[in-house]
Amino acid sequence: MPNPSISATAFLIADQSRAAMLITLLDGRALPAGDLARASGITPQTASSHLAKLLEGGLISVETEGRHRYYRLADSHVAQTLEHLAAIQPEATARPEALTSQHRQLCFCRRCYDHLAGQVGVEVTRALQNLDYIRSASDKQFIVTAAGAEWFGNIGVNVASLKPTRRGFARQCLDWTERVHHLAGPLGVRFMATLCAKGWLRRSRSSRAIIVTPKGSNALKKQLGVDIAELKLSRNS
């Protein structure tokens, strides 16, 4: 017997305008209805109707500041669901269309709600595993080794101070463009925030794109052996 919750959620996400709103909110920002209406190409009145349905369905939440209302994804579970759905694609039967520069940047390095994703996120996670700083565990989790805890501490991430959620401490999140896992969970969130604070990464103000700074390129190569220039060449080849 079908699960009514799954059916209702699928119905909400299936609408093109609502899906566009949800994707716009994937970077973790809270946005007003007007911005979401423009992002989805619909009128403010129609956007309000869609937002009411998404609120009722538990996919988004709203914050009120004075006379203004700001909408965001309900939580990281919604973001992960959207990322996973984006990874489901039919087998290509025709030559794929050329990617836009913005799409290429998102594929290369982006935010997956609140942690690092894209080719850079995957390569950083792979490097952490190769150096035995983290290890794959059951139930889609990573465990942090003693050497890993020391390394994270050296860059400013106090592993012992992080509290696991009910979904774990260091989670494996399937990357929708790379089709392999990157680091998520409380550790992934603090890790990306620390790299941004150190000036290794910079958040885009207009999209989910993450820019690796020259300082970050040098540091990632020195610390983890991740060569950003080489990754860019392989992406463009």
PDB file of C-alpha atoms in Angstrom:
ATOM      1  CA  MET A   1       0.000   0.000   0.000  1.00  0.00           C
ATOM      2  CA  PRO A   2       1.509   3.396  -0.998  1.00  0.00           C
ATOM      3  CA  ASN A   3       2.782   5.634   1.766  1.00  0.00           C
ATOM      4  CA  PRO A   4       0.551   8.753   1.712  1.00  0.00           C
ATOM      5  CA  SER A   5       3.404  10.893   3.030  1.00  0.00           C
ATOM      6  CA  ILE A   6       5.654   9.889   0.123  1.00  0.00           C
ATOM      7  CA  SER A   7       2.876  10.538  -2.377  1.00  0.00           C
ATOM      8  CA  ALA A   8       2.103  13.971  -0.937  1.00  0.00           C
ATOM      9  CA  THR A   9       5.761  14.998  -0.841  1.00  0.00           C
ATOM     10  CA  ALA A  10       6.350  13.742  -4.380  1.00  0.00           C
ATOM     11  CA  PHE A  11       3.332  15.725  -5.561  1.00  0.00           C
ATOM     12  CA  LEU A  12       4.724  18.914  -4.019  1.00  0.00           C
ATOM     13  CA  ILE A  13       8.190  18.501  -5.513  1.00  0.00           C
ATOM     14  CA  ALA A  14       6.873  17.428  -8.937  1.00  0.00           C
ATOM     15  CA  ASP A  15       5.482  20.859  -9.751  1.00  0.00           C
ATOM     16  CA  GLN A  16       8.046  22.766 -11.840  1.00  0.00           C
ATOM     17  CA  SER A  17       7.564  26.095 -10.084  1.00  0.00           C
ATOM     18  CA  ARG A  18       7.735  24.602  -6.597  1.00  0.00           C
ATOM     19  CA  ALA A  19      10.794  22.572  -7.567  1.00  0.00           C
ATOM     20  CA  ALA A  20      12.505  25.757  -8.796  1.00  0.00           C
ATOM     21  CA  MET A  21      11.793  27.433  -5.451  1.00  0.00           C
ATOM     22  CA  LEU A  22      13.187  24.491  -3.501  1.00  0.00           C
ATOM     23  CA  ILE A  23      16.334  24.352  -5.633  1.00  0.00           C
ATOM     24  CA  THR A  24      16.827  28.096  -5.109  1.00  0.00           C
ATOM     25  CA  LEU A  25      16.776  27.502  -1.349  1.00  0.00           C
ATOM     26  CA  LEU A  26      19.346  24.697  -1.491  1.00  0.00           C
ATOM     27  CA  ASP A  27      22.142  27.037  -0.458  1.00  0.00           C
ATOM     28  CA  GLY A  28      20.622  27.398   3.000  1.00  0.00           C
ATOM     29  CA  ARG A  29      19.579  31.048   2.648  1.00  0.00           C
ATOM     30  CA  ALA A  30      16.216  32.431   3.750  1.00  0.00           C
ATOM     31  CA  LEU A  31      14.589  34.392   0.910  1.00  0.00           C
ATOM     32  CA  PRO A  32      11.431  36.512   0.549  1.00  0.00           C
ATOM     33  CA  ALA A  33       8.547  35.396  -1.635  1.00  0.00           C
ATOM     34  CA  GLY A  34       9.404  37.975  -4.292  1.00  0.00           C
ATOM     35  CA  ASP A  35      12.868  36.516  -4.872  1.00  0.00           C
ATOM     36  CA  LEU A  36      11.431  33.008  -5.081  1.00  0.00           C
ATOM     37  CA  ALA A  37       8.756  34.169  -7.519  1.00  0.00           C
ATOM     38  CA  ARG A  38      11.432  35.637  -9.812  1.00  0.00           C
ATOM     39  CA  ALA A  39      13.588  32.516  -9.539  1.00  0.00           C
ATOM     40  CA  SER A  40      10.699  30.318 -10.644  1.00  0.00           C
ATOM     41  CA  GLY A  41       9.326  32.696 -13.279  1.00  0.00           C
ATOM     42  CA  ILE A  42       5.855  33.124 -11.770  1.00  0.00           C
ATOM     43  CA  THR A  43       3.786  35.966 -10.339  1.00  0.00           C
ATOM     44  CA  PRO A  44       3.993  36.864  -6.627  1.00  0.00           C
ATOM     45  CA  GLN A  45       0.376  35.758  -6.166  1.00  0.00           C
ATOM     46  CA  THR A  46       1.084  32.328  -7.635  1.00  0.00           C
ATOM     47  CA  ALA A  47       4.277  32.074  -5.584  1.00  0.00           C
ATOM     48  CA  SER A  48       2.335  32.729  -2.382  1.00  0.00           C
ATOM     49  CA  SER A  49      -0.003  29.859  -3.191  1.00  0.00           C
ATOM     50  CA  HIS A  50       2.908  27.499  -3.858  1.00  0.00           C
ATOM     51  CA  LEU A  51       4.736  28.584  -0.698  1.00  0.00           C
ATOM     52  CA  ALA A  52       1.641  27.906   1.385  1.00  0.00           C
ATOM     53  CA  LYS A  53       1.529  24.360   0.029  1.00  0.00           C
ATOM     54  CA  LEU A  54       5.241  23.809   0.682  1.00  0.00           C
ATOM     55  CA  LEU A  55       4.814  25.096   4.226  1.00  0.00           C
ATOM     56  CA  GLU A  56       1.860  22.809   4.839  1.00  0.00           C
ATOM     57  CA  GLY A  57       3.837  19.894   3.432  1.00  0.00           C
ATOM     58  CA  GLY A  58       6.742  20.522   5.810  1.00  0.00           C
ATOM     59  CA  LEU A  59       9.311  21.174   3.075  1.00  0.00           C
ATOM     60  CA  ILE A  60      10.015  24.778   4.025  1.00  0.00           C
ATOM     61  CA  SER A  61       9.805  26.989   7.097  1.00  0.00           C
ATOM     62  CA  VAL A  62       9.197  30.723   7.408  1.00  0.00           C
ATOM     63  CA  GLU A  63      10.742  33.439   9.571  1.00  0.00           C
ATOM     64  CA  THR A  64       9.088  36.797  10.188  1.00  0.00           C
ATOM     65  CA  GLU A  65      11.177  39.960  10.545  1.00  0.00           C
ATOM     66  CA  GLY A  66       8.942  42.976  10.998  1.00  0.00           C
ATOM     67  CA  ARG A  67       6.574  43.042   8.039  1.00  0.00           C
ATOM     68  CA  HIS A  68       8.730  40.693   5.983  1.00  0.00           C
ATOM     69  CA  ARG A  69       8.574  36.911   5.725  1.00  0.00           C
ATOM     70  CA  TYR A  70      11.589  34.842   4.737  1.00  0.00           C
ATOM     71  CA  TYR A  71      11.413  31.240   3.563  1.00  0.00           C
ATOM     72  CA  ARG A  72      14.055  28.524   3.856  1.00  0.00           C
ATOM     73  CA  LEU A  73      14.217  24.742   3.535  1.00  0.00           C
ATOM     74  CA  ALA A  74      12.755  23.051   6.601  1.00  0.00           C
ATOM     75  CA  ASP A  75      16.053  21.303   7.390  1.00  0.00           C
ATOM     76  CA  SER A  76      19.033  19.508   5.884  1.00  0.00           C
ATOM     77  CA  HIS A  77      16.922  16.372   5.320  1.00  0.00           C
ATOM     78  CA  VAL A  78      14.942  18.227   2.663  1.00  0.00           C
ATOM     79  CA  ALA A  79      18.170  19.438   1.055  1.00  0.00           C
ATOM     80  CA  GLN A  80      19.574  15.905   0.979  1.00  0.00           C
ATOM     81  CA  THR A  81      16.360  14.568  -0.549  1.00  0.00           C
ATOM     82  CA  LEU A  82      16.505  17.161  -3.311  1.00  0.00           C
ATOM     83  CA  GLU A  83      20.167  16.399  -3.997  1.00  0.00           C
ATOM     84  CA  HIS A  84      19.420  12.674  -4.195  1.00  0.00           C
ATOM     85  CA  LEU A  85      16.476  13.218  -6.513  1.00  0.00           C
ATOM     86  CA  ALA A  86      18.694  15.313  -8.769  1.00  0.00           C
ATOM     87  CA  ALA A  87      21.068  12.343  -9.012  1.00  0.00           C
ATOM     88  CA  ILE A  88      18.333  10.178 -10.549  1.00  0.00           C
ATOM     89  CA  GLN A  89      18.560  10.673 -14.281  1.00  0.00           C
ATOM     90  CA  PRO A  90      17.505   8.515 -17.228  1.00  0.00           C
ATOM     91  CA  GLU A  91      20.245   6.911 -19.258  1.00  0.00           C
ATOM     92  CA  ALA A  92      21.412   9.363 -21.881  1.00  0.00           C
ATOM     93  CA  THR A  93      20.155   8.534 -25.373  1.00  0.00           C
ATOM     94  CA  ALA A  94      21.345  11.700 -27.072  1.00  0.00           C
ATOM     95  CA  ARG A  95      24.340  13.970 -26.914  1.00  0.00           C
ATOM     96  CA  PRO A  96      24.053  16.074 -23.735  1.00  0.00           C
ATOM     97  CA  GLU A  97      23.607  19.814 -24.057  1.00  0.00           C
ATOM     98  CA  ALA A  98      26.567  22.046 -23.249  1.00  0.00           C
ATOM     99  CA  LEU A  99      26.575  23.159 -19.622  1.00  0.00           C
ATOM    100  CA  THR A 100      26.300  26.822 -18.756  1.00  0.00           C
ATOM    101  CA  SER A 101      29.216  28.445 -16.945  1.00  0.00           C
ATOM    102  CA  GLN A 102      27.122  28.632 -13.757  1.00  0.00           C
ATOM    103  CA  HIS A 103      26.260  24.931 -13.951  1.00  0.00           C
ATOM    104  CA  ARG A 104      29.908  24.062 -14.528  1.00  0.00           C
ATOM    105  CA  GLN A 105      30.863  26.054 -11.439  1.00  0.00           C
ATOM    106  CA  LEU A 106      28.201  24.298  -9.353  1.00  0.00           C
ATOM    107  CA  CYS A 107      29.468  20.923 -10.547  1.00  0.00           C
ATOM    108  CA  PHE A 108      33.015  21.915  -9.675  1.00  0.00           C
ATOM    109  CA  CYS A 109      32.485  23.322  -6.177  1.00  0.00           C
ATOM    110  CA  ARG A 110      29.266  24.222  -4.385  1.00  0.00           C
ATOM    111  CA  ARG A 111      27.354  24.124  -1.132  1.00  0.00           C
ATOM    112  CA  CYS A 112      25.160  21.121  -0.507  1.00  0.00           C
ATOM    113  CA  TYR A 113      22.935  23.110   1.883  1.00  0.00           C
ATOM    114  CA  ASP A 114      25.591  23.599   4.590  1.00  0.00           C
ATOM    115  CA  HIS A 115      28.605  21.503   3.586  1.00  0.00           C
ATOM    116  CA  LEU A 116      31.096  21.224   0.732  1.00  0.00           C
ATOM    117  CA  ALA A 117      30.055  19.377  -2.436  1.00  0.00           C
ATOM    118  CA  GLY A 118      30.853  19.034  -6.115  1.00  0.00           C
ATOM    119  CA  GLN A 119      34.114  17.747  -7.553  1.00  0.00           C
ATOM    120  CA  VAL A 120      36.164  19.617  -4.949  1.00  0.00           C
ATOM    121  CA  GLY A 121      34.042  18.298  -2.081  1.00  0.00           C
ATOM    122  CA  VAL A 122      34.385  14.741  -3.342  1.00  0.00           C
ATOM    123  CA  GLU A 123      38.146  15.029  -3.873  1.00  0.00           C
ATOM    124  CA  VAL A 124      38.671  16.531  -0.435  1.00  0.00           C
ATOM    125  CA  THR A 125      36.662  13.691   1.113  1.00  0.00           C
ATOM    126  CA  ARG A 126      38.655  11.136  -0.866  1.00  0.00           C
ATOM    127  CA  ALA A 127      41.910  12.724   0.309  1.00  0.00           C
ATOM    128  CA  LEU A 128      40.761  12.598   3.934  1.00  0.00           C
ATOM    129  CA  GLN A 129      40.096   8.887   3.473  1.00  0.00           C
ATOM    130  CA  ASN A 130      43.382   8.220   1.680  1.00  0.00           C
ATOM    131  CA  LEU A 131      45.272   9.894   4.534  1.00  0.00           C
ATOM    132  CA  ASP A 132      43.274   7.796   7.019  1.00  0.00           C
ATOM    133  CA  TYR A 133      41.800  10.869   8.680  1.00  0.00           C
ATOM    134  CA  ILE A 134      38.299   9.485   8.167  1.00  0.00           C
ATOM    135  CA  ARG A 135      37.100   5.952   7.409  1.00  0.00           C
ATOM    136  CA  SER A 136      33.893   4.655   5.882  1.00  0.00           C
ATOM    137  CA  ALA A 137      31.598   2.980   8.395  1.00  0.00           C
ATOM    138  CA  SER A 138      28.190   1.328   8.365  1.00  0.00           C
ATOM    139  CA  ASP A 139      24.900   3.184   7.964  1.00  0.00           C
ATOM    140  CA  LYS A 140      26.470   5.739   5.585  1.00  0.00           C
ATOM    141  CA  GLN A 141      28.736   7.203   8.260  1.00  0.00           C
ATOM    142  CA  PHE A 142      32.393   8.195   8.507  1.00  0.00           C
ATOM    143  CA  ILE A 143      34.468   7.726  11.639  1.00  0.00           C
ATOM    144  CA  VAL A 144      37.305  10.103  12.505  1.00  0.00           C
ATOM    145  CA  THR A 145      40.629   8.483  13.375  1.00  0.00           C
ATOM    146  CA  ALA A 146      43.000   9.789  16.042  1.00  0.00           C
ATOM    147  CA  ALA A 147      45.222  11.195  13.289  1.00  0.00           C
ATOM    148  CA  GLY A 148      42.157  12.789  11.734  1.00  0.00           C
ATOM    149  CA  ALA A 149      41.066  14.419  14.971  1.00  0.00           C
ATOM    150  CA  GLU A 150      44.551  15.895  15.318  1.00  0.00           C
ATOM    151  CA  TRP A 151      44.550  17.177  11.730  1.00  0.00           C
ATOM    152  CA  PHE A 152      41.118  18.735  12.019  1.00  0.00           C
ATOM    153  CA  GLY A 153      42.191  20.342  15.284  1.00  0.00           C
ATOM    154  CA  ASN A 154      45.257  21.847  13.631  1.00  0.00           C
ATOM    155  CA  ILE A 155      43.093  23.677  11.084  1.00  0.00           C
ATOM    156  CA  GLY A 156      40.623  24.868  13.715  1.00  0.00           C
ATOM    157  CA  VAL A 157      37.954  22.153  13.901  1.00  0.00           C
ATOM    158  CA  ASN A 158      37.626  20.788  17.429  1.00  0.00           C
ATOM    159  CA  VAL A 159      36.145  17.372  16.705  1.00  0.00           C
ATOM    160  CA  ALA A 160      35.443  16.627  20.385  1.00  0.00           C
ATOM    161  CA  SER A 161      33.254  19.725  20.714  1.00  0.00           C
ATOM    162  CA  LEU A 162      30.859  18.710  17.933  1.00  0.00           C
ATOM    163  CA  LYS A 163      27.583  17.096  18.896  1.00  0.00           C
ATOM    164  CA  PRO A 164      26.150  14.368  16.650  1.00  0.00           C
ATOM    165  CA  THR A 165      22.599  14.691  15.399  1.00  0.00           C
ATOM    166  CA  ARG A 166      20.218  11.755  15.289  1.00  0.00           C
ATOM    167  CA  ARG A 167      21.619  11.048  11.830  1.00  0.00           C
ATOM    168  CA  GLY A 168      25.197  10.903  13.016  1.00  0.00           C
ATOM    169  CA  PHE A 169      28.341  12.961  13.376  1.00  0.00           C
ATOM    170  CA  ALA A 170      30.093  12.600  10.020  1.00  0.00           C
ATOM    171  CA  ARG A 171      27.688  11.458   7.335  1.00  0.00           C
ATOM    172  CA  GLN A 172      28.246  10.191   3.811  1.00  0.00           C
ATOM    173  CA  CYS A 173      26.146  12.336   1.456  1.00  0.00           C
ATOM    174  CA  LEU A 174      25.704  11.230  -2.160  1.00  0.00           C
ATOM    175  CA  ASP A 175      26.921  13.968  -4.509  1.00  0.00           C
ATOM    176  CA  TRP A 176      24.376  14.418  -7.304  1.00  0.00           C
ATOM    177  CA  THR A 177      26.937  15.461  -9.933  1.00  0.00           C
ATOM    178  CA  GLU A 178      29.845  13.181  -9.014  1.00  0.00           C
ATOM    179  CA  ARG A 179      27.740  10.133  -8.007  1.00  0.00           C
ATOM    180  CA  VAL A 180      29.984   9.364  -5.025  1.00  0.00           C
ATOM    181  CA  HIS A 181      29.908  10.509  -1.407  1.00  0.00           C
ATOM    182  CA  HIS A 182      31.200  13.668   0.198  1.00  0.00           C
ATOM    183  CA  LEU A 183      31.496  14.594   3.874  1.00  0.00           C
ATOM    184  CA  ALA A 184      28.331  15.922   5.555  1.00  0.00           C
ATOM    185  CA  GLY A 185      26.861  16.003   9.063  1.00  0.00           C
ATOM    186  CA  PRO A 186      28.060  18.281  11.896  1.00  0.00           C
ATOM    187  CA  LEU A 187      31.697  17.629  10.959  1.00  0.00           C
ATOM    188  CA  GLY A 188      31.072  18.521   7.322  1.00  0.00           C
ATOM    189  CA  VAL A 189      29.246  21.696   8.315  1.00  0.00           C
ATOM    190  CA  ARG A 190      31.982  22.883  10.689  1.00  0.00           C
ATOM    191  CA  PHE A 191      34.692  21.866   8.212  1.00  0.00           C
ATOM    192  CA  MET A 192      33.307  24.046   5.404  1.00  0.00           C
ATOM    193  CA  ALA A 193      32.635  26.939   7.771  1.00  0.00           C
ATOM    194  CA  THR A 194      36.230  26.759   9.001  1.00  0.00           C
ATOM    195  CA  LEU A 195      37.673  26.709   5.477  1.00  0.00           C
ATOM    196  CA  CYS A 196      35.604  29.797   4.649  1.00  0.00           C
ATOM    197  CA  ALA A 197      36.718  31.538   7.846  1.00  0.00           C
ATOM    198  CA  LYS A 198      40.360  30.769   7.000  1.00  0.00           C
ATOM    199  CA  GLY A 199      39.943  32.310   3.561  1.00  0.00           C
ATOM    200  CA  TRP A 200      40.482  29.031   1.724  1.00  0.00           C
ATOM    201  CA  LEU A 201      36.954  29.090   0.334  1.00  0.00           C
ATOM    202  CA  ARG A 202      34.569  31.928  -0.492  1.00  0.00           C
ATOM    203  CA  ARG A 203      30.781  31.668  -0.782  1.00  0.00           C
ATOM    204  CA  SER A 204      29.118  33.184  -3.832  1.00  0.00           C
ATOM    205  CA  ARG A 205      26.492  35.790  -2.951  1.00  0.00           C
ATOM    206  CA  SER A 206      24.232  34.882  -5.863  1.00  0.00           C
ATOM    207  CA  SER A 207      24.318  31.085  -6.025  1.00  0.00           C
ATOM    208  CA  ARG A 208      25.421  27.904  -4.261  1.00  0.00           C
ATOM    209  CA  ALA A 209      28.820  28.128  -5.918  1.00  0.00           C
ATOM    210  CA  ILE A 210      31.931  28.020  -3.735  1.00  0.00           C
ATOM    211  CA  ILE A 211      35.147  29.626  -4.967  1.00  0.00           C
ATOM    212  CA  VAL A 212      38.475  28.131  -3.963  1.00  0.00           C
ATOM    213  CA  THR A 213      40.793  31.085  -3.332  1.00  0.00           C
ATOM    214  CA  PRO A 214      44.493  31.092  -4.305  1.00  0.00           C
ATOM    215  CA  LYS A 215      45.273  30.716  -0.586  1.00  0.00           C
ATOM    216  CA  GLY A 216      42.920  27.738  -0.450  1.00  0.00           C
ATOM    217  CA  SER A 217      44.419  26.134  -3.548  1.00  0.00           C
ATOM    218  CA  ASN A 218      47.875  26.239  -1.987  1.00  0.00           C
ATOM    219  CA  ALA A 219      46.632  25.002   1.378  1.00  0.00           C
ATOM    220  CA  LEU A 220      44.557  22.127   0.000  1.00  0.00           C
ATOM    221  CA  LYS A 221      47.482  20.914  -2.081  1.00  0.00           C
ATOM    222  CA  LYS A 222      49.884  21.159   0.847  1.00  0.00           C
ATOM    223  CA  GLN A 223      47.555  19.729   3.483  1.00  0.00           C
ATOM    224  CA  LEU A 224      45.647  17.077   1.510  1.00  0.00           C
ATOM    225  CA  GLY A 225      47.339  16.742  -1.862  1.00  0.00           C
ATOM    226  CA  VAL A 226      44.249  18.080  -3.658  1.00  0.00           C
ATOM    227  CA  ASP A 227      45.426  19.958  -6.759  1.00  0.00           C
ATOM    228  CA  ILE A 228      42.691  22.456  -7.662  1.00  0.00           C
ATOM    229  CA  ALA A 229      44.354  23.503 -10.925  1.00  0.00           C
ATOM    230  CA  GLU A 230      44.564  19.880 -12.028  1.00  0.00           C
ATOM    231  CA  LEU A 231      40.900  19.319 -11.133  1.00  0.00           C
ATOM    232  CA  LYS A 232      39.894  22.296 -13.274  1.00  0.00           C
ATOM    233  CA  LEU A 233      41.870  20.931 -16.207  1.00  0.00           C
ATOM    234  CA  SER A 234      40.267  17.505 -15.878  1.00  0.00           C
ATOM    235  CA  ARG A 235      36.802  19.094 -15.680  1.00  0.00           C
ATOM    236  CA  ASN A 236      37.363  21.094 -18.876  1.00  0.00           C
ATOM    237  CA  SER A 237      39.008  18.296 -20.860  1.00  0.00           C
TER     238      SER A 237
END
